[in-house]
């Protein structure tokens, strides 16, 4: 209730583009038409989500060594302006950006999964941030794609240190015991939702756990893919 009240007060205020701070007179927001047109629309490998040549669906790296998931859909690279918006969304309390950010992603998804699962956050981190950004994105995405989502099929049972800068083996061993998947019957096609996929280590571990639980097709839906970073 409090969230709804705060959101309606914020929406009633004169709004400005979240990027260039120009007034939004006609555009629905949260960014103006000019800033929205700055979002690049690159051709991507449908498997790893990295940008690749225009005439191929799957890049050579994925043909050679397929990731744990089936397809990855993202709205943009982790670059300006998306990195700025994501930073505001995650660290500056602008939770209301979940909906417009998700709309950029939902238009890329052609065959929505039967069930969407957010990457969970350890309760301590969630306590200090106030929300799990992946869960907000998943809820909004499920509404747009008219599919189901569940916040607690995957649980984070151990807080893991920041993964950036660690070697692949160190990241995997940190993550291996950090998650638990509820003993549920899963539909054949599911998707894991996260804000950014960089190395793919977290979603790879989750794919392994979900496959043990019977998932057949697992897609990844993320707002941003870190460019030129494939270490999966
Ligand atoms: Zn703007
Ligand atoms: Zn690829």
Coordinates of C-alpha atoms and ligand atoms in Angstrom, one line a residue:
X1 CA 0.0 0.0 0.0
X2 CA 2.8 2.4 1.0
X3 CA 4.6 1.5 -2.2
X4 CA 1.5 2.3 -4.3
X5 CA 1.1 5.6 -2.5
X6 CA 4.7 6.7 -3.0
X7 CA 4.6 5.6 -6.6
X8 CA 1.5 7.6 -7.4
X9 CA 2.9 10.7 -5.6
X10 CA 6.1 10.4 -7.7
X11 CA 4.1 10.0 -10.9
X12 CA 2.2 13.1 -10.1
X13 CA 5.3 15.2 -10.0
X14 CA 6.5 17.0 -13.1
X15 CA 8.6 14.4 -14.8
X16 CA 11.9 14.7 -16.5
X17 CA 13.9 12.4 -18.7
X18 CA 15.9 10.1 -16.3
X19 CA 18.9 10.5 -18.6
X20 CA 19.2 14.0 -20.0
X21 CA 16.8 15.7 -17.5
X22 CA 14.8 17.4 -20.2
X23 CA 11.1 17.9 -19.4
X24 CA 8.8 15.1 -20.6
X25 CA 5.9 16.9 -22.2
X26 CA 4.6 14.3 -24.6
X27 CA 6.7 11.3 -24.1
X28 CA 5.4 8.8 -21.6
X29 CA 8.8 8.5 -19.9
X30 CA 10.9 7.7 -18.0
X31 CA 13.2 8.9 -20.8
X32 CA 12.7 11.1 -23.8
X33 CA 12.3 9.9 -27.3
X34 CA 15.8 11.1 -28.2
X35 CA 17.4 9.1 -25.4
X36 CA 15.4 6.1 -26.2
X37 CA 16.5 6.3 -29.8
X38 CA 20.1 6.1 -28.5
X39 CA 19.6 2.5 -27.4
X40 CA 21.5 0.4 -29.9
X41 CA 19.7 -2.4 -31.6
X42 CA 22.5 -4.8 -32.4
X43 CA 22.4 -8.2 -34.0
X44 CA 23.1 -10.9 -31.3
X45 CA 23.9 -14.5 -30.9
X46 CA 20.6 -16.1 -29.8
X47 CA 22.5 -18.4 -27.4
X48 CA 25.0 -16.3 -25.5
X49 CA 23.4 -12.9 -26.3
X50 CA 26.7 -11.3 -27.3
X51 CA 26.7 -9.1 -30.4
X52 CA 27.8 -10.9 -33.5
X53 CA 27.7 -10.7 -37.3
X54 CA 24.3 -10.0 -38.9
X55 CA 24.0 -13.2 -40.9
X56 CA 24.3 -15.7 -38.1
X57 CA 21.9 -16.8 -35.3
X58 CA 24.5 -18.6 -33.2
X59 CA 28.1 -17.4 -32.8
X60 CA 31.1 -19.7 -33.4
X61 CA 31.9 -19.8 -29.6
X62 CA 28.5 -21.2 -28.8
X63 CA 28.6 -23.7 -31.7
X64 CA 31.9 -24.9 -30.2
X65 CA 30.9 -24.9 -26.6
X66 CA 27.2 -24.4 -25.8
X67 CA 26.3 -22.5 -22.6
X68 CA 24.2 -24.3 -19.9
X69 CA 21.1 -22.4 -21.0
X70 CA 19.2 -22.6 -24.3
X71 CA 18.6 -19.0 -25.4
X72 CA 19.5 -15.6 -23.9
X73 CA 17.4 -12.5 -24.5
X74 CA 18.6 -9.0 -23.4
X75 CA 17.5 -5.5 -24.0
X76 CA 21.0 -4.0 -24.6
X77 CA 24.7 -4.2 -23.8
X78 CA 25.8 -3.0 -20.4
X79 CA 26.8 0.3 -21.7
X80 CA 25.4 3.9 -21.7
X81 CA 22.6 4.6 -21.3
X82 CA 21.4 1.3 -19.9
X83 CA 24.2 1.1 -17.3
X84 CA 23.2 4.5 -15.9
X85 CA 19.5 3.5 -15.7
X86 CA 20.4 0.2 -14.1
X87 CA 22.6 1.8 -11.5
X88 CA 19.8 4.2 -10.6
X89 CA 17.4 1.2 -10.4
X90 CA 19.6 -1.0 -8.3
X91 CA 21.5 1.4 -6.0
X92 CA 19.7 4.7 -5.9
X93 CA 16.3 3.3 -4.9
X94 CA 14.5 4.1 -8.3
X95 CA 12.5 0.9 -8.1
X96 CA 9.8 2.4 -10.4
X97 CA 12.2 2.0 -13.3
X98 CA 11.4 -1.8 -13.3
X99 CA 8.4 -1.4 -15.6
X100 CA 9.9 0.8 -18.4
X101 CA 13.2 -1.2 -18.3
X102 CA 11.3 -4.4 -18.6
X103 CA 9.3 -3.1 -21.5
X104 CA 12.5 -2.8 -23.5
X105 CA 13.2 -6.5 -22.8
X106 CA 9.8 -7.9 -23.3
X107 CA 9.6 -6.8 -26.9
X108 CA 12.6 -9.0 -27.7
X109 CA 11.1 -12.2 -26.3
X110 CA 9.4 -14.2 -29.0
X111 CA 8.2 -17.3 -27.2
X112 CA 7.7 -16.6 -23.5
X113 CA 8.6 -19.3 -21.0
X114 CA 5.8 -21.0 -18.9
X115 CA 7.5 -19.9 -15.7
X116 CA 9.9 -17.1 -14.9
X117 CA 12.2 -17.3 -11.9
X118 CA 14.3 -14.4 -10.5
X119 CA 17.9 -14.8 -9.4
X120 CA 17.4 -14.7 -5.7
X121 CA 19.2 -12.3 -3.3
X122 CA 20.4 -13.3 0.1
X123 CA 18.1 -11.9 2.8
X124 CA 20.8 -9.7 4.3
X125 CA 21.5 -7.9 1.0
X126 CA 17.8 -7.6 0.4
X127 CA 17.3 -6.1 3.8
X128 CA 19.8 -3.3 3.2
X129 CA 18.7 -2.6 -0.4
X130 CA 15.0 -2.9 0.4
X131 CA 14.2 -5.0 -2.7
X132 CA 15.5 -7.6 -5.0
X133 CA 15.8 -5.9 -8.4
X134 CA 15.6 -9.3 -10.2
X135 CA 12.2 -10.1 -8.5
X136 CA 10.8 -6.7 -9.5
X137 CA 11.9 -7.2 -13.1
X138 CA 10.4 -10.8 -13.1
X139 CA 7.1 -9.6 -11.8
X140 CA 6.8 -6.9 -14.3
X141 CA 8.0 -9.1 -17.2
X142 CA 5.5 -11.9 -16.3
X143 CA 2.7 -9.3 -16.4
X144 CA 3.8 -8.1 -19.8
X145 CA 4.3 -11.6 -21.3
X146 CA 1.2 -12.9 -19.7
X147 CA 3.0 -15.8 -18.0
X148 CA 3.6 -17.0 -14.5
X149 CA 6.5 -16.2 -12.1
X150 CA 7.5 -17.5 -8.7
X151 CA 9.9 -15.7 -6.3
X152 CA 11.0 -18.7 -4.2
X153 CA 11.6 -21.7 -6.4
X154 CA 15.3 -20.8 -6.2
X155 CA 16.6 -19.8 -2.8
X156 CA 19.9 -18.2 -2.0
X157 CA 21.0 -20.0 1.2
X158 CA 24.5 -18.4 1.4
X159 CA 25.7 -14.9 0.9
X160 CA 28.4 -14.9 -1.7
X161 CA 31.2 -12.3 -2.0
X162 CA 31.2 -10.0 -5.1
X163 CA 32.2 -12.1 -8.0
X164 CA 33.9 -9.4 -10.1
X165 CA 37.6 -9.9 -10.6
X166 CA 37.7 -13.6 -9.5
X167 CA 38.9 -16.5 -11.6
X168 CA 36.2 -18.8 -13.1
X169 CA 37.0 -21.7 -10.8
X170 CA 36.8 -19.4 -7.7
X171 CA 33.4 -18.0 -8.9
X172 CA 32.0 -21.5 -9.5
X173 CA 33.1 -22.8 -6.1
X174 CA 31.7 -19.7 -4.4
X175 CA 28.4 -20.3 -6.1
X176 CA 28.1 -24.0 -6.0
X177 CA 26.6 -24.2 -2.5
X178 CA 25.0 -20.8 -2.5
X179 CA 21.6 -21.8 -4.1
X180 CA 18.9 -24.4 -3.4
X181 CA 16.0 -25.3 -5.7
X182 CA 12.7 -26.2 -4.1
X183 CA 11.5 -29.7 -4.8
X184 CA 8.8 -28.7 -7.2
X185 CA 7.5 -30.1 -10.5
X186 CA 8.7 -27.5 -13.1
X187 CA 7.1 -26.9 -16.4
X188 CA 9.2 -27.9 -19.4
X189 CA 10.1 -24.3 -20.5
X190 CA 11.3 -21.9 -17.8
X191 CA 13.4 -18.7 -17.8
X192 CA 15.8 -17.2 -15.3
X193 CA 15.6 -13.4 -14.9
X194 CA 18.4 -11.2 -13.9
X195 CA 19.4 -7.6 -14.4
X196 CA 22.9 -8.1 -15.9
X197 CA 24.6 -11.2 -17.2
X198 CA 28.4 -10.8 -17.2
X199 CA 30.3 -14.1 -17.0
X200 CA 27.2 -16.2 -16.9
X201 CA 28.5 -18.2 -13.8
X202 CA 25.4 -17.6 -11.7
X203 CA 22.9 -18.5 -14.3
X204 CA 25.0 -21.6 -15.3
X205 CA 24.9 -22.9 -11.8
X206 CA 21.2 -22.3 -11.6
X207 CA 20.6 -24.1 -14.9
X208 CA 22.4 -27.1 -13.6
X209 CA 20.2 -27.2 -10.4
X210 CA 17.0 -26.6 -12.4
X211 CA 17.9 -29.4 -14.9
X212 CA 18.3 -31.8 -12.0
X213 CA 14.8 -30.8 -11.1
X214 CA 13.5 -31.8 -14.6
X215 CA 13.6 -28.5 -16.5
X216 CA 14.0 -29.1 -20.3
X217 CA 14.3 -25.7 -21.9
X218 CA 15.9 -22.9 -19.9
X219 CA 16.2 -19.4 -21.3
X220 CA 17.8 -16.4 -19.7
X221 CA 16.1 -13.0 -19.7
X222 CA 18.3 -10.1 -18.7
X223 CA 18.2 -6.4 -19.2
X224 CA 21.9 -6.1 -20.1
X225 CA 24.6 -8.4 -21.4
X226 CA 28.2 -7.3 -20.7
X227 CA 29.8 -7.0 -24.1
X228 CA 32.7 -9.2 -25.1
X229 CA 32.6 -11.2 -21.9
X230 CA 32.1 -14.9 -22.4
X231 CA 33.4 -17.1 -19.7
X232 CA 30.6 -19.6 -19.3
Ligands
LIG1 ZN1 16.5 12.3 -22.6
LIG2 ZN1 27.1 -17.1 -28.8

